[in-house]
CSV table of C-alpha atoms and ligand atoms in Angstrom, one decimal:
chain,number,residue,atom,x,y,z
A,1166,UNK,CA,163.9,195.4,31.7
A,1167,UNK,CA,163.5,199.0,31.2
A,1168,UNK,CA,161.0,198.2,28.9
A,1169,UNK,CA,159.2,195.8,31.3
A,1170,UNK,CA,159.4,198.7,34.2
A,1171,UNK,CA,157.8,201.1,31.9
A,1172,UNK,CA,155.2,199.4,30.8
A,1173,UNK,CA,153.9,198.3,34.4
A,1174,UNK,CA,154.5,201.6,35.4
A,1175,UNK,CA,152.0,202.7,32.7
A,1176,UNK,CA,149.3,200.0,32.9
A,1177,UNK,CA,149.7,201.1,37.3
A,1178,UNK,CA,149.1,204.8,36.7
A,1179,UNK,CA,146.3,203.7,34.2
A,1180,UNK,CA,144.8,201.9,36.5
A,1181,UNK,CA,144.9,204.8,39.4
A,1182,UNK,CA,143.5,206.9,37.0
A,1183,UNK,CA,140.3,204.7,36.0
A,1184,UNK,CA,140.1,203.7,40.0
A,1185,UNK,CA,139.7,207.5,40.8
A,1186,UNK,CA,137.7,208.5,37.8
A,1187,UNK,CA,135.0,205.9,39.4
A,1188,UNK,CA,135.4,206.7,42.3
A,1189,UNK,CA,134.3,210.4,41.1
A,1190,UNK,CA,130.9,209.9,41.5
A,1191,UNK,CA,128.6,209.7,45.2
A,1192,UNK,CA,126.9,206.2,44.0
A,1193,UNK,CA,130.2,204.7,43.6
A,1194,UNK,CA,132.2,206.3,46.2
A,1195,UNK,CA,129.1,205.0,48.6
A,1196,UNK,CA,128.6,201.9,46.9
A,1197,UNK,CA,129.7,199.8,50.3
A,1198,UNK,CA,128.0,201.7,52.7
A,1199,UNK,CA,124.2,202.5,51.3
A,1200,UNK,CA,122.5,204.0,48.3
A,1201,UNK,CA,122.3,207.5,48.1
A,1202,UNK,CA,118.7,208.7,46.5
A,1203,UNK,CA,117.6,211.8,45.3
A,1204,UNK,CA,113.6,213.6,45.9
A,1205,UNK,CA,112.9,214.3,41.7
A,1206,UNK,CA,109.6,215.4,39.9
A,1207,UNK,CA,108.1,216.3,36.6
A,1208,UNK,CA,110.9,218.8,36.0
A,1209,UNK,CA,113.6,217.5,37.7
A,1210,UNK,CA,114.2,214.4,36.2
A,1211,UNK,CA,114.7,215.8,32.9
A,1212,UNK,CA,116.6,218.8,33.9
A,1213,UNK,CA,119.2,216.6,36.3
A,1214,UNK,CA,119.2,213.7,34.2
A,1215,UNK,CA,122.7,213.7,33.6
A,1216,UNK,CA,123.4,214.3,37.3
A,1217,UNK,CA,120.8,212.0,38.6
A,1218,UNK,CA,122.5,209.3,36.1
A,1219,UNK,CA,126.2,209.7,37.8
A,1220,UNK,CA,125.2,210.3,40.9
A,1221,UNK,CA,122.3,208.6,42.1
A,1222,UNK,CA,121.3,205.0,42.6
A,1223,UNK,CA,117.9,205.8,44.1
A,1224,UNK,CA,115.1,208.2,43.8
A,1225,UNK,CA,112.1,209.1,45.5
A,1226,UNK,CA,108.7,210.7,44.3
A,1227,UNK,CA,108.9,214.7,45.6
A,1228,UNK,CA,105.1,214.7,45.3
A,1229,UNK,CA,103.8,212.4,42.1
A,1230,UNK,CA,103.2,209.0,44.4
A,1231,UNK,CA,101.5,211.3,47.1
A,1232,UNK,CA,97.7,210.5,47.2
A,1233,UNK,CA,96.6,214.0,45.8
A,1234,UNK,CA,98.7,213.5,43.0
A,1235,UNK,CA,97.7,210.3,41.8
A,1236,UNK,CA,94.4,209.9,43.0
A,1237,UNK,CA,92.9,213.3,42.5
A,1238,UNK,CA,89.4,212.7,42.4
A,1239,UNK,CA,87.5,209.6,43.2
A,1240,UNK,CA,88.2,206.8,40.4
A,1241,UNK,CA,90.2,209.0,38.6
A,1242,UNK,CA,93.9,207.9,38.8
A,1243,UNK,CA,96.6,210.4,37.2
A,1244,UNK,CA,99.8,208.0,37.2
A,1245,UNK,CA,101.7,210.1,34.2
A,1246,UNK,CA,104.3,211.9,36.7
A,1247,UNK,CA,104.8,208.5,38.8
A,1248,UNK,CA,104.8,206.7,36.1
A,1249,UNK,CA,108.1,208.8,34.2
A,1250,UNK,CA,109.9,208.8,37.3
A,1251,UNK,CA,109.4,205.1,37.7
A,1252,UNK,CA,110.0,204.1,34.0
A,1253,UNK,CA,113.3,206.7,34.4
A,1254,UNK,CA,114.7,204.7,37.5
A,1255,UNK,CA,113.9,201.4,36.1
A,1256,UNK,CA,115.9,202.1,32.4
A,1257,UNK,CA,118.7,203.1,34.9
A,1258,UNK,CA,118.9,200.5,37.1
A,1259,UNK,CA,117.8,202.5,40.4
A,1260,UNK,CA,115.9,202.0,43.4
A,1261,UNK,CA,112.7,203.9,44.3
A,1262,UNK,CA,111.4,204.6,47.9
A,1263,UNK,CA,107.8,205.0,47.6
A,1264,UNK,CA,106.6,207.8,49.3
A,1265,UNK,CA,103.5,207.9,51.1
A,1266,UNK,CA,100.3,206.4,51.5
A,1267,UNK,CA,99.3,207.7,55.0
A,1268,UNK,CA,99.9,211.5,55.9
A,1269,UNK,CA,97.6,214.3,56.9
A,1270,UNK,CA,98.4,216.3,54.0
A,1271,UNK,CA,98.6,216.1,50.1
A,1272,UNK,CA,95.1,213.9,50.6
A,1273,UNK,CA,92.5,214.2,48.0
A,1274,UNK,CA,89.5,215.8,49.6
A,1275,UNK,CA,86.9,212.9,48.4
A,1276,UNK,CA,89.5,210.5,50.8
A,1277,UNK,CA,87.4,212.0,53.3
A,1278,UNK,CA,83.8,212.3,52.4
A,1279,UNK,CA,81.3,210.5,50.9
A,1280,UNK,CA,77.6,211.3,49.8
A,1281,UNK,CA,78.0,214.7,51.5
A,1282,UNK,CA,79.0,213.6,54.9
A,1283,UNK,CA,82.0,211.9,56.3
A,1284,UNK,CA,83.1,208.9,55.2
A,1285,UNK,CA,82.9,206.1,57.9
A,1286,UNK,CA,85.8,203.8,59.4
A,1287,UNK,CA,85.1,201.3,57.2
A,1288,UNK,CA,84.7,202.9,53.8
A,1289,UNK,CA,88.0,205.0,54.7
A,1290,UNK,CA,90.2,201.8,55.3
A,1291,UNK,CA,88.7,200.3,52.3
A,1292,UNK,CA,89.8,203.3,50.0
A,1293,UNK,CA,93.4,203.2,51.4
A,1294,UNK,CA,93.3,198.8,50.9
A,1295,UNK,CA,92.4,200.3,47.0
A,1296,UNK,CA,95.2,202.7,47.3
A,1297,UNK,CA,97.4,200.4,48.4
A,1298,UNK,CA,96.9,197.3,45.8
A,1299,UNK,CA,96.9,199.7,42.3
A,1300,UNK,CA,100.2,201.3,43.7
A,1301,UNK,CA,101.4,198.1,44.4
A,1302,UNK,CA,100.7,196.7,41.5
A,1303,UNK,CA,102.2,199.4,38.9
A,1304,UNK,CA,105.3,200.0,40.8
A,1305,UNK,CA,106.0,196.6,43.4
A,1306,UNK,CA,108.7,195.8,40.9
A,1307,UNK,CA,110.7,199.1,41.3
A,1308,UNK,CA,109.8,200.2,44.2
A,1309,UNK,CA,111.6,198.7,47.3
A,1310,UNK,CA,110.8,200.3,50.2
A,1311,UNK,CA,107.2,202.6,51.4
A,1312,UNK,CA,106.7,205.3,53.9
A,1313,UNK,CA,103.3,203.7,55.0
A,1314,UNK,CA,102.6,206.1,57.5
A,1315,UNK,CA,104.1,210.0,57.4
A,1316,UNK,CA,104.3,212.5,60.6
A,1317,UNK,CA,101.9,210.5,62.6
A,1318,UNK,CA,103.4,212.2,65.7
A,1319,UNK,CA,102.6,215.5,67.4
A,1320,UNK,CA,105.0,218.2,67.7
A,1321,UNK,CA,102.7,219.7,71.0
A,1322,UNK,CA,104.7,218.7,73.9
A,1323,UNK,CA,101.5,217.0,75.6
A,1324,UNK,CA,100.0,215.2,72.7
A,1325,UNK,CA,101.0,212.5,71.4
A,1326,UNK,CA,99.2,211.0,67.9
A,1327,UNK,CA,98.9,214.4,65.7
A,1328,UNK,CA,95.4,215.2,64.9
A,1329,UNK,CA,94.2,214.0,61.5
A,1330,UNK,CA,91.5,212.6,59.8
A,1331,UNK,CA,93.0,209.2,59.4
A,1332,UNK,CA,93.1,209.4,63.8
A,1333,UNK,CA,89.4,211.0,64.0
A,1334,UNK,CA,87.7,208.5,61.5
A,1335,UNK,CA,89.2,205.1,62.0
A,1336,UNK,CA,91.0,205.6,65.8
A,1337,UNK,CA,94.3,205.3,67.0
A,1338,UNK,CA,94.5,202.1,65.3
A,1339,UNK,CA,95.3,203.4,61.9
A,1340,UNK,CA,98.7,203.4,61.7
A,1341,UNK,CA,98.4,199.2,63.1
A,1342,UNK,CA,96.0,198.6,60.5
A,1343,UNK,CA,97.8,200.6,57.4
A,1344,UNK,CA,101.2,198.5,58.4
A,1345,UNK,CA,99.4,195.4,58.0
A,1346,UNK,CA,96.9,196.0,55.1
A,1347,UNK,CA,100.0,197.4,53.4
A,1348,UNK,CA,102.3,193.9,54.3
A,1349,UNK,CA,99.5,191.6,53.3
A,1350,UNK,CA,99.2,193.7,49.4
A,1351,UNK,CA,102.9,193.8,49.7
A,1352,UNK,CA,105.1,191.1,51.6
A,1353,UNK,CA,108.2,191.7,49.8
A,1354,UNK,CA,108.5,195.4,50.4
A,1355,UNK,CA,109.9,197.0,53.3
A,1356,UNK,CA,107.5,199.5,55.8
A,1357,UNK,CA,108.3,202.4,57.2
A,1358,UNK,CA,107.3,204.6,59.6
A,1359,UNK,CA,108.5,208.2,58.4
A,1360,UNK,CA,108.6,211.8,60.8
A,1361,UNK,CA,110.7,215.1,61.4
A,1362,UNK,CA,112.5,216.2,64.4
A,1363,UNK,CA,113.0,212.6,65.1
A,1364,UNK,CA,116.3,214.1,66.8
A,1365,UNK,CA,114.1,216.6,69.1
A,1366,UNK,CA,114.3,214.4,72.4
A,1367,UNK,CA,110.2,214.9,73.6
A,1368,UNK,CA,109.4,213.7,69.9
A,1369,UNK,CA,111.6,211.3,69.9
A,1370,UNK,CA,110.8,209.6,73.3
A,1371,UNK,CA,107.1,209.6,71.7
A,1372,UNK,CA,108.1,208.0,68.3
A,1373,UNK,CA,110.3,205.2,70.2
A,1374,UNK,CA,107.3,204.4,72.2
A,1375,UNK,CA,104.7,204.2,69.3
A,1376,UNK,CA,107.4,202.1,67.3
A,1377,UNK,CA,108.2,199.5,70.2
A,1378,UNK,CA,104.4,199.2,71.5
A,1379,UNK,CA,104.1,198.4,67.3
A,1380,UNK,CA,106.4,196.0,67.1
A,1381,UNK,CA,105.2,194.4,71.1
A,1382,UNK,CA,101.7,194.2,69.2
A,1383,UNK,CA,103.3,192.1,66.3
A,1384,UNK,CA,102.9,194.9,63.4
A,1385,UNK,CA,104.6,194.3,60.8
A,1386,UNK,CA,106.8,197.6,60.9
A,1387,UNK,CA,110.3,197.5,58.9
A,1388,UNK,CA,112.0,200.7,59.3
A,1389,UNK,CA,112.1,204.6,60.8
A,1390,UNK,CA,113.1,207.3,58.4
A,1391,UNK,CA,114.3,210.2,59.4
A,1392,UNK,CA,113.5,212.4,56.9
A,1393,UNK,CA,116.5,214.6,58.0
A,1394,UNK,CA,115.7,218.4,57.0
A,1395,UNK,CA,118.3,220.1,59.1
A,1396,UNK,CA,120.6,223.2,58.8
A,1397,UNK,CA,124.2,224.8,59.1
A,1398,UNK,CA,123.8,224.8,62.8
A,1399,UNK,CA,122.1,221.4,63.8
A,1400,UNK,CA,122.7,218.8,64.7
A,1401,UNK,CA,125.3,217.6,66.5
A,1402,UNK,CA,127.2,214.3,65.5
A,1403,UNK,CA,126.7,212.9,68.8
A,1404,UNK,CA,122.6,213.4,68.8
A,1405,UNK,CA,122.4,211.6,65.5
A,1406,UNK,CA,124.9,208.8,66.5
A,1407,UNK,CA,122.0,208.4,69.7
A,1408,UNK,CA,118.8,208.3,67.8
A,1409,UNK,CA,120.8,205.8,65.0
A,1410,UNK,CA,121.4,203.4,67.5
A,1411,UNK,CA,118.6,204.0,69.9
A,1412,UNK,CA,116.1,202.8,67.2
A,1413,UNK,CA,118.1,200.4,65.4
A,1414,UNK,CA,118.2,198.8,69.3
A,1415,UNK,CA,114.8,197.9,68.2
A,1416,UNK,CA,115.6,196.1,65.1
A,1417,UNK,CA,114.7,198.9,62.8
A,1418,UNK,CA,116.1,199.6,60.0
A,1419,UNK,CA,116.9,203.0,59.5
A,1420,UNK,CA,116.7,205.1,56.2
A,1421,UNK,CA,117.5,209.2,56.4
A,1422,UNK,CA,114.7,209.8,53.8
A,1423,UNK,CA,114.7,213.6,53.2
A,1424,UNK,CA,117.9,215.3,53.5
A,1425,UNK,CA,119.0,218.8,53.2
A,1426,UNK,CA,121.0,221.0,55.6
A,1427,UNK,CA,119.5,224.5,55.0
A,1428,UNK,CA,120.9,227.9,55.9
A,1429,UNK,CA,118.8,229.2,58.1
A,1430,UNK,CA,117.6,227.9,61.2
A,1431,UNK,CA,113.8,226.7,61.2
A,1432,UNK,CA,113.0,229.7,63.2
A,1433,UNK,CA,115.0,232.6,62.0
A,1434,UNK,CA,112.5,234.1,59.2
A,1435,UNK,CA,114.2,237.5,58.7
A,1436,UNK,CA,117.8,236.4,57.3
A,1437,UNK,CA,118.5,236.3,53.7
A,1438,UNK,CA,121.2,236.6,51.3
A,1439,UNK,CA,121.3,236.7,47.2
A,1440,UNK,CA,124.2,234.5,47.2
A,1441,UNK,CA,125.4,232.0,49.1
A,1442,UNK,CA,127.9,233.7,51.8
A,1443,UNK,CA,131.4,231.8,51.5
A,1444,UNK,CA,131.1,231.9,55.5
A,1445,UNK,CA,127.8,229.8,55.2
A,1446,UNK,CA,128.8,227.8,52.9
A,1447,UNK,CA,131.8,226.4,54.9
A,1448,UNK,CA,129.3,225.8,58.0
A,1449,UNK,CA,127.7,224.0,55.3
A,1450,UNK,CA,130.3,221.7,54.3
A,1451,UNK,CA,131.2,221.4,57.8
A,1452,UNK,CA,127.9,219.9,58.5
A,1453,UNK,CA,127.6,217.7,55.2
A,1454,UNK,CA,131.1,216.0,56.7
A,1455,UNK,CA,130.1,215.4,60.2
A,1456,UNK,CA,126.3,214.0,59.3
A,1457,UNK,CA,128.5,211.5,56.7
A,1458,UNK,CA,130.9,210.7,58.7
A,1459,UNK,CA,128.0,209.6,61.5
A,1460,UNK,CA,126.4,207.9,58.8
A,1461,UNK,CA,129.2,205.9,57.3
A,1462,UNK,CA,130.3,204.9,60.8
A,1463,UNK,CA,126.9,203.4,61.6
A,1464,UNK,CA,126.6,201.8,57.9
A,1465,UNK,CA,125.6,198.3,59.4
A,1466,UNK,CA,122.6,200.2,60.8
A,1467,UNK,CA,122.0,202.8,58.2
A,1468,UNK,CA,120.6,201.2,55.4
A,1469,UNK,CA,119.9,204.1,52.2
A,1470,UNK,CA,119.9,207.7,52.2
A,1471,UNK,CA,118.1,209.8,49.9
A,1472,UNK,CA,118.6,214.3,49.4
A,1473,UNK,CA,115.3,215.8,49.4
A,1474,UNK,CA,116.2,217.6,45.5
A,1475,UNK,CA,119.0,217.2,43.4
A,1476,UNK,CA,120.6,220.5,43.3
A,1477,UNK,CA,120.1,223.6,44.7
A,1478,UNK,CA,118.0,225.5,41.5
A,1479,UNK,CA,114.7,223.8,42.8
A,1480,UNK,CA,114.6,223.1,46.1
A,1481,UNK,CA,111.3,223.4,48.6
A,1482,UNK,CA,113.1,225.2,51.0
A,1483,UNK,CA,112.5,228.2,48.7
A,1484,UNK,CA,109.0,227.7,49.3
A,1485,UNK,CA,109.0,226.9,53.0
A,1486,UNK,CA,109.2,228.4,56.1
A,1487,UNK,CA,109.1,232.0,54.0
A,1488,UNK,CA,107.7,232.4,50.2
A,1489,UNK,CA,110.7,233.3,47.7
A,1490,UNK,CA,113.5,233.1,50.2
A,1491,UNK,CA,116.5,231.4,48.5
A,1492,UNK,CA,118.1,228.6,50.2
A,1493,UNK,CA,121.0,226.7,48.9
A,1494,UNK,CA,120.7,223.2,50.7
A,1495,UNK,CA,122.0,220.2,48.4
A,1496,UNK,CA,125.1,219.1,47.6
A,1497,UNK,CA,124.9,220.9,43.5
A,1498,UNK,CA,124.5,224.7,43.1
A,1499,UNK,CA,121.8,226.3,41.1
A,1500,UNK,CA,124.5,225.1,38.3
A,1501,UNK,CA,124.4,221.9,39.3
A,1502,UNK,CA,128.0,221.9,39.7
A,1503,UNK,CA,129.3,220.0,42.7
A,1504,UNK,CA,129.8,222.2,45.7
A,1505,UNK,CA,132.2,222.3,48.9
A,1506,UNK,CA,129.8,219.8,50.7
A,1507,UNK,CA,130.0,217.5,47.6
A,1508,UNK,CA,133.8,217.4,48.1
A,1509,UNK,CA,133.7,217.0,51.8
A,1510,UNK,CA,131.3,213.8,51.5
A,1511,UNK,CA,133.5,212.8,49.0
A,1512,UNK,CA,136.1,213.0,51.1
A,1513,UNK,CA,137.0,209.6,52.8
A,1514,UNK,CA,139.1,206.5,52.7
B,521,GLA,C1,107.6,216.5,54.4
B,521,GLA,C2,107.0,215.4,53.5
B,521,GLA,C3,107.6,215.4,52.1
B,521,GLA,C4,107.6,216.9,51.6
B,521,GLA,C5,108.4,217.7,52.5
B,521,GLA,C6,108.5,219.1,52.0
B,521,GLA,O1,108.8,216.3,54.9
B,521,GLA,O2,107.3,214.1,54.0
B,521,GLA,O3,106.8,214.7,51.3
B,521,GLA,O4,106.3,217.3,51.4
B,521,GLA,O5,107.7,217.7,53.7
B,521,GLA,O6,108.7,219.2,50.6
């Protein structure tokens, strides 16, 4: 009997230990609620390949699907960094986001010209159809899911569609006629329709309305991401709990497609620090919990969500709003080590 007692007790604690030892990992840990991606490039994807491995059941193209990357020059197609990144997600078994085809930056120059002039309405929609259809066609069996149109939306308080080339040459139609030129190359994949701010209220009232009068008009619109780049102080649970049910009200799905939470906020330019500051770091974590805990709670609207980097040694934010600032805004340190915001989205029953 002893025996018998002993031995269950072993296979039990065995058992715990295996059950917690999987449940180590984000991709598991989230497996019920939504895939958790991660932005990669060229150097990433070797240099986090163990961490993108354990951790990650999606990825997304930083830049190499962008059309500047891929399509550089006119008929000259440059799929090598696209390509590893797709080959690495399909060996592992991961999802891709394909990220973009429409945006007013990271477009080759020829997009936009043609025998010296402008290009015309016409020829421009053609050469995103083309865009469309190879892109399709290399990647339609990894790639689930495609920001069709990026940032279409003007921050200026009285504007509305931003100004761009894609708005000037074909018309306020563009984003209509990208959504269906891109369902018709691609049925099976879902659309989206992909901004910042989404939380700011002004540019959110705007992006509800161009997403409703879309999908009153019958275009064939899947999804809003909310590419998510927010910071230690913003924002509160309450006004992402709003905008998640506000837009899944409209039968959207709703990916958060670029996530980091930086340290500084978008308008303080004079702060900086060599190392993270312990105090920071906690606001940090703080933030990481209440952002999951919105997004676990609102799982049946919430369908992936994807970090823009992997860990905090390469991250834009170093880049952007000021040039060599060091910012510390994923869940791994420049170590790639897990840190306090790891454990707090960890953290949950
Ligand atoms: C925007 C774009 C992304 C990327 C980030 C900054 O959010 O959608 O592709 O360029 O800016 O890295």
């Amino acid at each position: 009997m002893k025996n018998v007692l002993l031995c269950i007790g072993i296979i039990l604690s065995i058992n715990l230990l295996l059950g917690c030892a999987s449940n180590m990992n984000l991709k598991d840990k989230y497996k019920d609620y939504f895939p958790l991606g991660a932005a990669v490039n060229a150097a990433t994807i070797t240099s986090s390949e163990d961490l993108l491995k354990t951790h990650f059941k999606s990825l997304t193209a930083e830049n190499e699907m962008k059309p500047e990357s891929i399509h550089p020059r006119l008929g000259k197609w440059q799929f090598y960094g696209a390509d590893e990144i797709a080959d690495f997600a399909r060996d592992n078994n991961m999802l891709m986001r394909g990220h973009t085809f429409v945006w007013h930056q990271q477009m080759p120059g020829w997009f936009f010209s043609s025998m010296g002039g402008p290009v015309d309405r016409e020829l421009l929609l053609e050469r995103v159809k083309e865009h469309m259809e190879v892109m399709a066609e290399r990647y339609n069996d990894v790639v689930y899911a495609w920001d069709v149109v990026n940032e279409a939306i003007s921050d200026e308080k009285e504007e509305y569609l931003r100004p761009s080339p894609f708005l000037k040459i074909i018309g306020e139609d563009y984003i209509d006629l990208a959504f269906h030129m891109a369902h018709e190359i691609m049925p099976e994949a879902k659309l989206f329709y992909n901004d910042y701010s989404v939380l700011d209220p002004v540019k959110q009232d705007k992006i509800y309305k161009l997403l409703s009068d879309m999908i009153d008009r019958g275009v064939p619109v899947d999804g809003i991401g909310l590419q998510g780049h927010w910071d230690i102080y913003y924002p509160e649970a309450h006004i992402l709990e709003e905008a998640i049910e506000r837009f899944a009200g409209l039968g959207l799905d709703i990916h958060i497609t670029e996530l980091d939470v930086s340290f500084f906020k978008f308008s303080d330019r004079d702060s900086r620090y060599k190392e993270p500051p312990p105090s920071l770091l906690k606001m940090q974590n703080e933030r990481y919990d209440s952002i999951f805990e919105v997004l676990r709670r609102n799982h049946d609207k919430v369908q992936a969500v994807t970090f823009w980097g992997v860990a905090d040694y390469s991250t834009w934010l170093d880049h952007f709003p000021v040039k060599g600032r060091k910012n510390w805004p994923l869940l791994f340190d420049v170590d790639q080590n897990p840190k306090p915001a790891f454990d707090s989205v960890m953290d949950f029953r």
